[in-house]
mmCIF file of C-alpha atoms in Angstrom:
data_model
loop_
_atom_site.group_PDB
_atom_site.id
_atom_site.type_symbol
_atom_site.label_atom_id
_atom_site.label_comp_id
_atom_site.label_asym_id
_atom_site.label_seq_id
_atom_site.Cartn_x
_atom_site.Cartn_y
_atom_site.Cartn_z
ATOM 1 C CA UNK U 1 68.432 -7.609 -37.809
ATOM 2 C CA UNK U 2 69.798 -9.681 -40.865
ATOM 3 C CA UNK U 3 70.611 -13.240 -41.435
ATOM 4 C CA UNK U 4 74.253 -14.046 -40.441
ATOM 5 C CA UNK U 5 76.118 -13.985 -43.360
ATOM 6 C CA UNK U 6 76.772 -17.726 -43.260
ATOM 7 C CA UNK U 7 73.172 -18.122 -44.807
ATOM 8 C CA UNK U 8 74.446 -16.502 -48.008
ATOM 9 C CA UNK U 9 77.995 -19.487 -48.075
ATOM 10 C CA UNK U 10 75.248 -22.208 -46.755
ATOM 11 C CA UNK U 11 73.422 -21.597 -49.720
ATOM 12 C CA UNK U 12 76.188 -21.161 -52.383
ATOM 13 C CA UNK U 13 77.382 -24.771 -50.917
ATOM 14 C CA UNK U 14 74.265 -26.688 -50.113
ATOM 15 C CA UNK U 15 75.720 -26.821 -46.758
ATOM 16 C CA UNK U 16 74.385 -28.324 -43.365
ATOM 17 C CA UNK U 17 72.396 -30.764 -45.249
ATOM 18 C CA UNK U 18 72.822 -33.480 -42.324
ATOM 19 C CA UNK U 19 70.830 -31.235 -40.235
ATOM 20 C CA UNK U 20 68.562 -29.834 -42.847
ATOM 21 C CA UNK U 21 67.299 -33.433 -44.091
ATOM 22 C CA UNK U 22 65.784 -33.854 -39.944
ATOM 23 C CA UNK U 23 62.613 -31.338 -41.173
ATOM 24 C CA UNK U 24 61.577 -33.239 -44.197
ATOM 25 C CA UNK U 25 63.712 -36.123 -46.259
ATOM 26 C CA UNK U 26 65.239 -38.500 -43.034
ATOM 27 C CA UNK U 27 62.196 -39.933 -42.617
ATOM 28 C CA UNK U 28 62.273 -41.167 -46.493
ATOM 29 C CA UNK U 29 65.314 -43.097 -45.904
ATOM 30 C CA UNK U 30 63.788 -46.186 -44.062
ATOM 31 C CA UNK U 31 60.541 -45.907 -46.039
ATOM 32 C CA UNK U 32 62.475 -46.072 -48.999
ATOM 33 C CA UNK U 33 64.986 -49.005 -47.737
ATOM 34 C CA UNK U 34 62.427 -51.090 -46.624
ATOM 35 C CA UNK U 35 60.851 -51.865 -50.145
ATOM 36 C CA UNK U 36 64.486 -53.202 -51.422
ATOM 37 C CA UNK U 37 63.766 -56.551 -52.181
ATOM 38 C CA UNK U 38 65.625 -59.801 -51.556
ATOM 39 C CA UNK U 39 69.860 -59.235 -50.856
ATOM 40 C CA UNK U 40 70.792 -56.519 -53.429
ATOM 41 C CA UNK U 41 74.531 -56.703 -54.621
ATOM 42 C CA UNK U 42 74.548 -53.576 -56.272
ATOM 43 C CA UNK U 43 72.488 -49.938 -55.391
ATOM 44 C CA UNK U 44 72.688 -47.056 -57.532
ATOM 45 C CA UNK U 45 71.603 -43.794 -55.393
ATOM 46 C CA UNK U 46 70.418 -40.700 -58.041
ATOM 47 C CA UNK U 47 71.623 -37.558 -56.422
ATOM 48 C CA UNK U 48 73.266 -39.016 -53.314
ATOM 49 C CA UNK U 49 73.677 -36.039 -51.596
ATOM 50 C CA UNK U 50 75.787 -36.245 -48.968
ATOM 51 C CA UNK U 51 75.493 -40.077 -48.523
ATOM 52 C CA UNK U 52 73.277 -40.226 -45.600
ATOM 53 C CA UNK U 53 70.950 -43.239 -47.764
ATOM 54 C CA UNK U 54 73.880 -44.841 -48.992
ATOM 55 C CA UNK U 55 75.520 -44.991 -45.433
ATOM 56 C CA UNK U 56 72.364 -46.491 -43.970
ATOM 57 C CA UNK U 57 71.942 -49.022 -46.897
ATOM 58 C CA UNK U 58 75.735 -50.273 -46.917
ATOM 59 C CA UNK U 59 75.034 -50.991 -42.764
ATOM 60 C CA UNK U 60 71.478 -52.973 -43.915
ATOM 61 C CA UNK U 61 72.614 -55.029 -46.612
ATOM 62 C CA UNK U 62 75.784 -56.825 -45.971
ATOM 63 C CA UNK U 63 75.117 -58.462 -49.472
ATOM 64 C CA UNK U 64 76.027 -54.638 -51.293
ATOM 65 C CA UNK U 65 79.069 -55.012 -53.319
ATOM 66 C CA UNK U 66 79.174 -51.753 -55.174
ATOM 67 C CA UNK U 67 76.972 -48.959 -53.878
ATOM 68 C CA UNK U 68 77.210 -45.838 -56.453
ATOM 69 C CA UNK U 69 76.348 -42.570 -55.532
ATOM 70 C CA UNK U 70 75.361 -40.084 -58.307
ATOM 71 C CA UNK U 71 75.742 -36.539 -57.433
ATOM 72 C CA UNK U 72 76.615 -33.276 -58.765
ATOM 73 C CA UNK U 73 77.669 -30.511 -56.120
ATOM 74 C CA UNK U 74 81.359 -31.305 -55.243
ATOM 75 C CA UNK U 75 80.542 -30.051 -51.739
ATOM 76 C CA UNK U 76 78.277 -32.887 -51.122
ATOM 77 C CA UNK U 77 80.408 -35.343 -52.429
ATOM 78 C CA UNK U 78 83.016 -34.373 -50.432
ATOM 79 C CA UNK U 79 81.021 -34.412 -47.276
ATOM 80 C CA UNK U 80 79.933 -38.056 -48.616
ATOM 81 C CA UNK U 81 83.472 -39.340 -48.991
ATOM 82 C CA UNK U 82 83.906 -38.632 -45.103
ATOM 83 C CA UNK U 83 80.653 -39.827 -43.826
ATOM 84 C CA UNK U 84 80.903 -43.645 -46.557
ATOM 85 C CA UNK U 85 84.836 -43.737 -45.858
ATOM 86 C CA UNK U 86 84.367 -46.435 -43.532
ATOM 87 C CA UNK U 87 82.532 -49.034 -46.417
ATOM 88 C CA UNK U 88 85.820 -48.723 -47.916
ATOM 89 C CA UNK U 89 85.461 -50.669 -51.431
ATOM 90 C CA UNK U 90 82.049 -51.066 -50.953
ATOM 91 C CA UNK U 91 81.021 -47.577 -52.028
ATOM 92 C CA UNK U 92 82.083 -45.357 -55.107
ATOM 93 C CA UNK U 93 81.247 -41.787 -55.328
ATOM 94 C CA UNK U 94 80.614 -40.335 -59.387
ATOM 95 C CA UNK U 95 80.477 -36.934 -59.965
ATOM 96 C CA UNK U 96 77.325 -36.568 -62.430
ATOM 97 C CA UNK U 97 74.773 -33.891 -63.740
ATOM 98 C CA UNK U 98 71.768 -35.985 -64.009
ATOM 99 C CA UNK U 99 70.386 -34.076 -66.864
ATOM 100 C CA UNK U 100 73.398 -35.419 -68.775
ATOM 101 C CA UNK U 101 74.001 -39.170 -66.997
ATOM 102 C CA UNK U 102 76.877 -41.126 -68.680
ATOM 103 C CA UNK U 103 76.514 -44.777 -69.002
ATOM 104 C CA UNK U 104 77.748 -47.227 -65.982
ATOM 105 C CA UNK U 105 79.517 -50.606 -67.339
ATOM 106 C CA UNK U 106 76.932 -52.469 -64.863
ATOM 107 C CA UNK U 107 73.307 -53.043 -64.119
ATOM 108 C CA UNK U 108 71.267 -52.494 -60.323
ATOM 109 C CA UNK U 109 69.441 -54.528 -58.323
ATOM 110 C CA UNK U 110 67.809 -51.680 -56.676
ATOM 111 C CA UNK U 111 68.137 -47.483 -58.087
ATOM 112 C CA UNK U 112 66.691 -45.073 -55.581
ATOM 113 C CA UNK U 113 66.245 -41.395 -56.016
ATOM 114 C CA UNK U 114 64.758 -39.357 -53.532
ATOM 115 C CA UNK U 115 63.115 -35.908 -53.894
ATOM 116 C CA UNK U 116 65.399 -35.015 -56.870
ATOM 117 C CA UNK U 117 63.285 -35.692 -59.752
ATOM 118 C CA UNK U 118 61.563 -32.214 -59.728
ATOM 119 C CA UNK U 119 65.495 -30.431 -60.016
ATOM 120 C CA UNK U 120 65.830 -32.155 -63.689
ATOM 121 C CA UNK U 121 62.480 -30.223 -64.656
ATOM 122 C CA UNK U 122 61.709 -30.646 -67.723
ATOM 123 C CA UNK U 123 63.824 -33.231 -69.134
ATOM 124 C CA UNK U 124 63.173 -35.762 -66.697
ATOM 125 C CA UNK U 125 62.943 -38.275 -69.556
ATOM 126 C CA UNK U 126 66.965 -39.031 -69.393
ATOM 127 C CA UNK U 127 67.129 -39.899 -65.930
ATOM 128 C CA UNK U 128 64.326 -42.177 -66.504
ATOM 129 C CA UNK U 129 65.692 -44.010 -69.660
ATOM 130 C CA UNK U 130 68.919 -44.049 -67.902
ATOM 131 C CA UNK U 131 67.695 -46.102 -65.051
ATOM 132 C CA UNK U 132 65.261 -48.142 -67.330
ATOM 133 C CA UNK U 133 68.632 -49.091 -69.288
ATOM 134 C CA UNK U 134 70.583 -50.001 -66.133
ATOM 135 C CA UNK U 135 68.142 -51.564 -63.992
ATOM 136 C CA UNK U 136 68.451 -54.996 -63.499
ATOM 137 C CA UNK U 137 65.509 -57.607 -65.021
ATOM 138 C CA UNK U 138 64.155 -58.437 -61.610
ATOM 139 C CA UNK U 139 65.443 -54.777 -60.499
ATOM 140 C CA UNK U 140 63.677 -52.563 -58.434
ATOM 141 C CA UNK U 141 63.676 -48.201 -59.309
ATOM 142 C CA UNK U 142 62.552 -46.748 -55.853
ATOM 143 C CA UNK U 143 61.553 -43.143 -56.576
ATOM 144 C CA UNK U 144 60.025 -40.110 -54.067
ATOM 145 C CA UNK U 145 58.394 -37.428 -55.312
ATOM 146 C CA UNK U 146 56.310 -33.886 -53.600
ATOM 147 C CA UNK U 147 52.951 -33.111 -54.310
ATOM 148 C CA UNK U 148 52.240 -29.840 -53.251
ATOM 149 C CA UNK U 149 48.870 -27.889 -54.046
ATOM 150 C CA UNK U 150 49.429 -25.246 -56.550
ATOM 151 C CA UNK U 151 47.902 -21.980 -58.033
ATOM 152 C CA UNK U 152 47.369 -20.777 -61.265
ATOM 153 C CA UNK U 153 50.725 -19.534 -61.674
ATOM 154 C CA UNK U 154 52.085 -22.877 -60.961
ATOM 155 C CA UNK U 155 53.480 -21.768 -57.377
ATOM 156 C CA UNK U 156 53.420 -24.499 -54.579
ATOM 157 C CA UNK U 157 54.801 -25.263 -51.207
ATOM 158 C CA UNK U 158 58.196 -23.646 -51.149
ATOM 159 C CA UNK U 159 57.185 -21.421 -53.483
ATOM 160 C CA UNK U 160 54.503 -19.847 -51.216
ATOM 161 C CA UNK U 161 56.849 -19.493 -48.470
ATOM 162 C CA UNK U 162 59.306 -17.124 -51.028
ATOM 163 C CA UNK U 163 56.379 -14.795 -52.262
ATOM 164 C CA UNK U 164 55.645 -14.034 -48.454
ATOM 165 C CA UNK U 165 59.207 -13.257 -47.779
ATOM 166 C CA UNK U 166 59.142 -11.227 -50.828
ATOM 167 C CA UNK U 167 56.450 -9.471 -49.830
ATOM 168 C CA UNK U 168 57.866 -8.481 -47.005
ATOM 169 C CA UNK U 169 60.847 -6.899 -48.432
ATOM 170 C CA UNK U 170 57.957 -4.513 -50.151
ATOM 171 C CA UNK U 171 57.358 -6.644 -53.486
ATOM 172 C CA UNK U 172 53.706 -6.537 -54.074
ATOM 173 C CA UNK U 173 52.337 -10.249 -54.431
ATOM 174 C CA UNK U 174 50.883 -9.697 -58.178
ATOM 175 C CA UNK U 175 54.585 -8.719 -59.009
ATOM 176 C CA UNK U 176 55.723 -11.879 -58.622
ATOM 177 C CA UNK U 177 55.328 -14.249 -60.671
ATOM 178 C CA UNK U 178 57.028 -11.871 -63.033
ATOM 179 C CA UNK U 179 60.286 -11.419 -61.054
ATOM 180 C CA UNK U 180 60.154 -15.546 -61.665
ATOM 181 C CA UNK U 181 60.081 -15.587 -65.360
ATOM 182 C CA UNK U 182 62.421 -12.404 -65.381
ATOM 183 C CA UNK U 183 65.197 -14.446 -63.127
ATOM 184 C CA UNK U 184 64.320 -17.641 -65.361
ATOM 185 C CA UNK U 185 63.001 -19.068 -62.096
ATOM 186 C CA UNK U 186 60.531 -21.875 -62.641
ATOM 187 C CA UNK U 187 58.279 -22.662 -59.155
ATOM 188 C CA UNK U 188 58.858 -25.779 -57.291
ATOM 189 C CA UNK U 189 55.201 -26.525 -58.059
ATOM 190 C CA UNK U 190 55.967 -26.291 -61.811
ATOM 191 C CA UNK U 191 58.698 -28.675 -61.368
ATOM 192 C CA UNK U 192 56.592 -30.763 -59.311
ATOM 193 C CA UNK U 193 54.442 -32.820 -62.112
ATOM 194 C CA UNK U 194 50.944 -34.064 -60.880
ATOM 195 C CA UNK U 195 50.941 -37.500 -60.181
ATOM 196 C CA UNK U 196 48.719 -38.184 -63.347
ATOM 197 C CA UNK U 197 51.723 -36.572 -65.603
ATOM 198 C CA UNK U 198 54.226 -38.424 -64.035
ATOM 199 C CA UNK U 199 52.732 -41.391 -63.966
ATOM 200 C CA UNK U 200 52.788 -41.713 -67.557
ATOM 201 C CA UNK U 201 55.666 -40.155 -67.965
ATOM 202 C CA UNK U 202 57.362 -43.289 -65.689
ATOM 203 C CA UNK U 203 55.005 -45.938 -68.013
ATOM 204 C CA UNK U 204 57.245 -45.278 -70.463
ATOM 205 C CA UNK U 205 59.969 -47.311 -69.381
ATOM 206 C CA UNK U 206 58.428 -48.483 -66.523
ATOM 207 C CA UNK U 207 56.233 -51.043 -64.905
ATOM 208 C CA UNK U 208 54.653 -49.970 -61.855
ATOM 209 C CA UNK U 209 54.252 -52.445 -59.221
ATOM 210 C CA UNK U 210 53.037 -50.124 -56.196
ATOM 211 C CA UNK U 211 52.790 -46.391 -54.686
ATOM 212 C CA UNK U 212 52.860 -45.799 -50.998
ATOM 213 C CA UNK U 213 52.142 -42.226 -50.037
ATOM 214 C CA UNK U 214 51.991 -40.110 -46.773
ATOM 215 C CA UNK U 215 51.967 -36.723 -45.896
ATOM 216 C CA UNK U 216 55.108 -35.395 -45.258
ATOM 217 C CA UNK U 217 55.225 -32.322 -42.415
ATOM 218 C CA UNK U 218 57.834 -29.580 -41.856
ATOM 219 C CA UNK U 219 57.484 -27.625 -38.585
ATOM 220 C CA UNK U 220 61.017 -25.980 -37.160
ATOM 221 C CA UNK U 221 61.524 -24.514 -33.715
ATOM 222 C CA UNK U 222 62.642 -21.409 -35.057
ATOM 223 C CA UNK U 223 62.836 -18.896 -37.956
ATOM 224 C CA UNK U 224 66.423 -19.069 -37.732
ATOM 225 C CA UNK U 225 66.006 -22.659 -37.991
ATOM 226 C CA UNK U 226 64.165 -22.815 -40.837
ATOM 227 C CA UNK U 227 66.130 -20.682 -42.828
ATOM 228 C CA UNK U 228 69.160 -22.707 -42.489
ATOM 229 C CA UNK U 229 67.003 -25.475 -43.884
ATOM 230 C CA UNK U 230 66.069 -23.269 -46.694
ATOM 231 C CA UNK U 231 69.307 -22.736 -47.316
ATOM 232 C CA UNK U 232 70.902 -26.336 -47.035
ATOM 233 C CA UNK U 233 67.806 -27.469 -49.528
ATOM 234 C CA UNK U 234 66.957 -25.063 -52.436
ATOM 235 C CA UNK U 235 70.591 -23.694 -52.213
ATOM 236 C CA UNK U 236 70.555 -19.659 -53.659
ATOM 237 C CA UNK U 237 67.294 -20.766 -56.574
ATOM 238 C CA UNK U 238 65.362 -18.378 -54.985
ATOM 239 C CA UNK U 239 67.974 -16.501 -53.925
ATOM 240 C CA UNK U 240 69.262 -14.755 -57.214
ATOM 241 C CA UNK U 241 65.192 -13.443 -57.627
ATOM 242 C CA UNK U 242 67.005 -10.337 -55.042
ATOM 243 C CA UNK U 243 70.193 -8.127 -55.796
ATOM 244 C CA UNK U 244 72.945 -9.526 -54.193
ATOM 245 C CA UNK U 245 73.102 -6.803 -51.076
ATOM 246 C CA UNK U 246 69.664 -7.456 -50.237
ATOM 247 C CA UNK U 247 69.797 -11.237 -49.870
ATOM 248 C CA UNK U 248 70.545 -11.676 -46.234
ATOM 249 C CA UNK U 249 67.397 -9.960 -45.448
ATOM 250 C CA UNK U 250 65.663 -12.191 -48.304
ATOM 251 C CA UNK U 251 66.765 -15.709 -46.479
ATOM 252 C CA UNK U 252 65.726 -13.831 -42.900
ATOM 253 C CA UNK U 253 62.230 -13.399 -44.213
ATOM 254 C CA UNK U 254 62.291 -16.912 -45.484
ATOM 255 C CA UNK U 255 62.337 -18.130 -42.021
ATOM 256 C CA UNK U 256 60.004 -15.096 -40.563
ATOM 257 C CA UNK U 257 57.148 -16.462 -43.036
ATOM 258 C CA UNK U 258 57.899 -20.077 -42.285
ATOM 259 C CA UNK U 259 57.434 -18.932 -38.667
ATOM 260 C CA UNK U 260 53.961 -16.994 -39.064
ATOM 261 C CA UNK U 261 52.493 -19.883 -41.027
ATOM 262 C CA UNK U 262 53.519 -22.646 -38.637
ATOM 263 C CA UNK U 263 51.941 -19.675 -35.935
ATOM 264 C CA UNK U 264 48.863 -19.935 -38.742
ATOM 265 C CA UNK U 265 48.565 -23.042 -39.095
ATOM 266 C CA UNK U 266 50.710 -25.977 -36.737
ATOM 267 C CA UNK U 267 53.095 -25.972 -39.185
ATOM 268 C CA UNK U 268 55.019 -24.592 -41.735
ATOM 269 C CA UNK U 269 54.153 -27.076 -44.872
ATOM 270 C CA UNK U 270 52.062 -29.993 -45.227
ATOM 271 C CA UNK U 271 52.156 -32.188 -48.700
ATOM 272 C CA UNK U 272 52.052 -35.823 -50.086
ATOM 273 C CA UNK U 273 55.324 -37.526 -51.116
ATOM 274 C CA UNK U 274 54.475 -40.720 -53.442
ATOM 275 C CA UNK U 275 56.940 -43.591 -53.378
ATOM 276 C CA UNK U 276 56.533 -45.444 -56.624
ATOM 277 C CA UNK U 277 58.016 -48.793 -56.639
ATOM 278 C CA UNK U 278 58.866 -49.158 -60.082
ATOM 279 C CA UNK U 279 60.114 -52.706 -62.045
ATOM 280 C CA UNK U 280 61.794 -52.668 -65.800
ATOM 281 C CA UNK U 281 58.827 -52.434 -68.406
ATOM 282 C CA UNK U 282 57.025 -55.823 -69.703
#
């Protein structure tokens, strides 16, 4: 039995985020939130997503003026305008590619960018000197990032999950890494710096004042479940490593492997997500 082919739009679209976010990022939110200092009058949110941080910040600080959300998929945005209609004013929505960020007439109290940082792989310098030139002096950059273990191939956590399911569509394991470099595919893991590289990639432009970290923990109650959430997260980048008729049995093993390794194991992925609390250099 196949995936039902609303995996295949879900994925095109990014959709069903709101639902999605429950196995991993909605937990972020408040841990995130929490380390805004003082009564911010302006938030800048680096790929906003479908608004859910921005919606929850606008309803904790009456003091936000301007709340700017940063994000490129039109299909989140639009899902944003709905959910941040009520802030009226308050909230402005910018299309952007954060690769290529143009300049804002106005500086943040507080930037915040949460498990993007890995999708501008490897030119994650311009978002950096971006926010470094629009943060505030007494500004806060609030910034998540994954850590998961990887091989010697650079694969790690989502990226294990993929070469199961493509092994079970007959692929043999030593195949591929291959199929990634031949689809132009880089691993999550790559994308993922350690937290020694990043960390001085951040020092230059930034000062940094703490790190929190946790383990985050994705279990679902279903391999249906979880492929949805595969879908609504990493969107068709694995996707396009399978001929088009083949990838609704592709996303179906996604969820088949999630569910034999939270069978293995308690759960289906298990990692530490850093929140570096970063101020404008000295």
């Amino acid at each position: 039995m196949t995936a039902a082919p609303d995996v295949q739009t879900q994925a095109r679209r990014l959709a069903g985020y709101a639902d999605a976010s429950r196995l991993r990022q909605e937990h972020d939110r408040d841990w995130v939130l929490d380390r805004i200092p003082g009564a911010p009058a302006t938030l800048f949110d680096l790929g906003s997503g479908i608004g859910q941080l921005l919606d929850t910040a606008l309803d904790r600080f009456p003091s936000l003026t301007r709340a700017v959300g940063l994000e490129r998929s039109p299909h989140r945005i639009a899902e944003a305008e709905e959910r941040l209609a009520r802030h009226g004013a308050r909230v402005e929505l910018r299309p952007t590619d954060l690769t290529r960020p143009a300049p804002l007439p106005y500086r943040a109290d507080a930037v915040t960018m949460t498990s993007v940082l890995h999708w501008l792989y490897p030119v994650e310098e311009r978002i950096l000197s971006w926010v470094a030139e629009h943060l505030a002096p007494q500004g806060r950059f609030l910034l998540t990032t994954y850590h998961p273990d990887r091989d010697e191939h650079g694969f790690g956590g989502e990226d294990d999950i993929v070469r199961e399911a493509l092994g079970e569509l007959g692929l043999r394991p030593d195949t591929v890494p291959g199929l990634f470099r031949a689809g132009g595919v880089v691993p999550i893991g790559t994308r993922t710096r350690t937290t020694d590289d990043l960390g001085h990639l951040l020092a230059h432009h930034f000062t940094v004042a703490a790190v929190d970290e946790r383990d985050a923990v994705v279990t679902a109650d279903s391999a249906e479940r979880y492929t949805h959430f595969h879908a609504a997260t990493f969107g068709d980048y694995y996707g396009r490593l399978v001929e088009p008729a083949r990838r609704p049995d592709f996303y179906r093993a996604v969820g088949e492997a999630a569910a034999r390794r939270q069978e293995r194991h308690g759960h289906i992925s298990s990692m530490p997500v850093r929140l570096w609390q970063l101020a404008p250099a000295n």
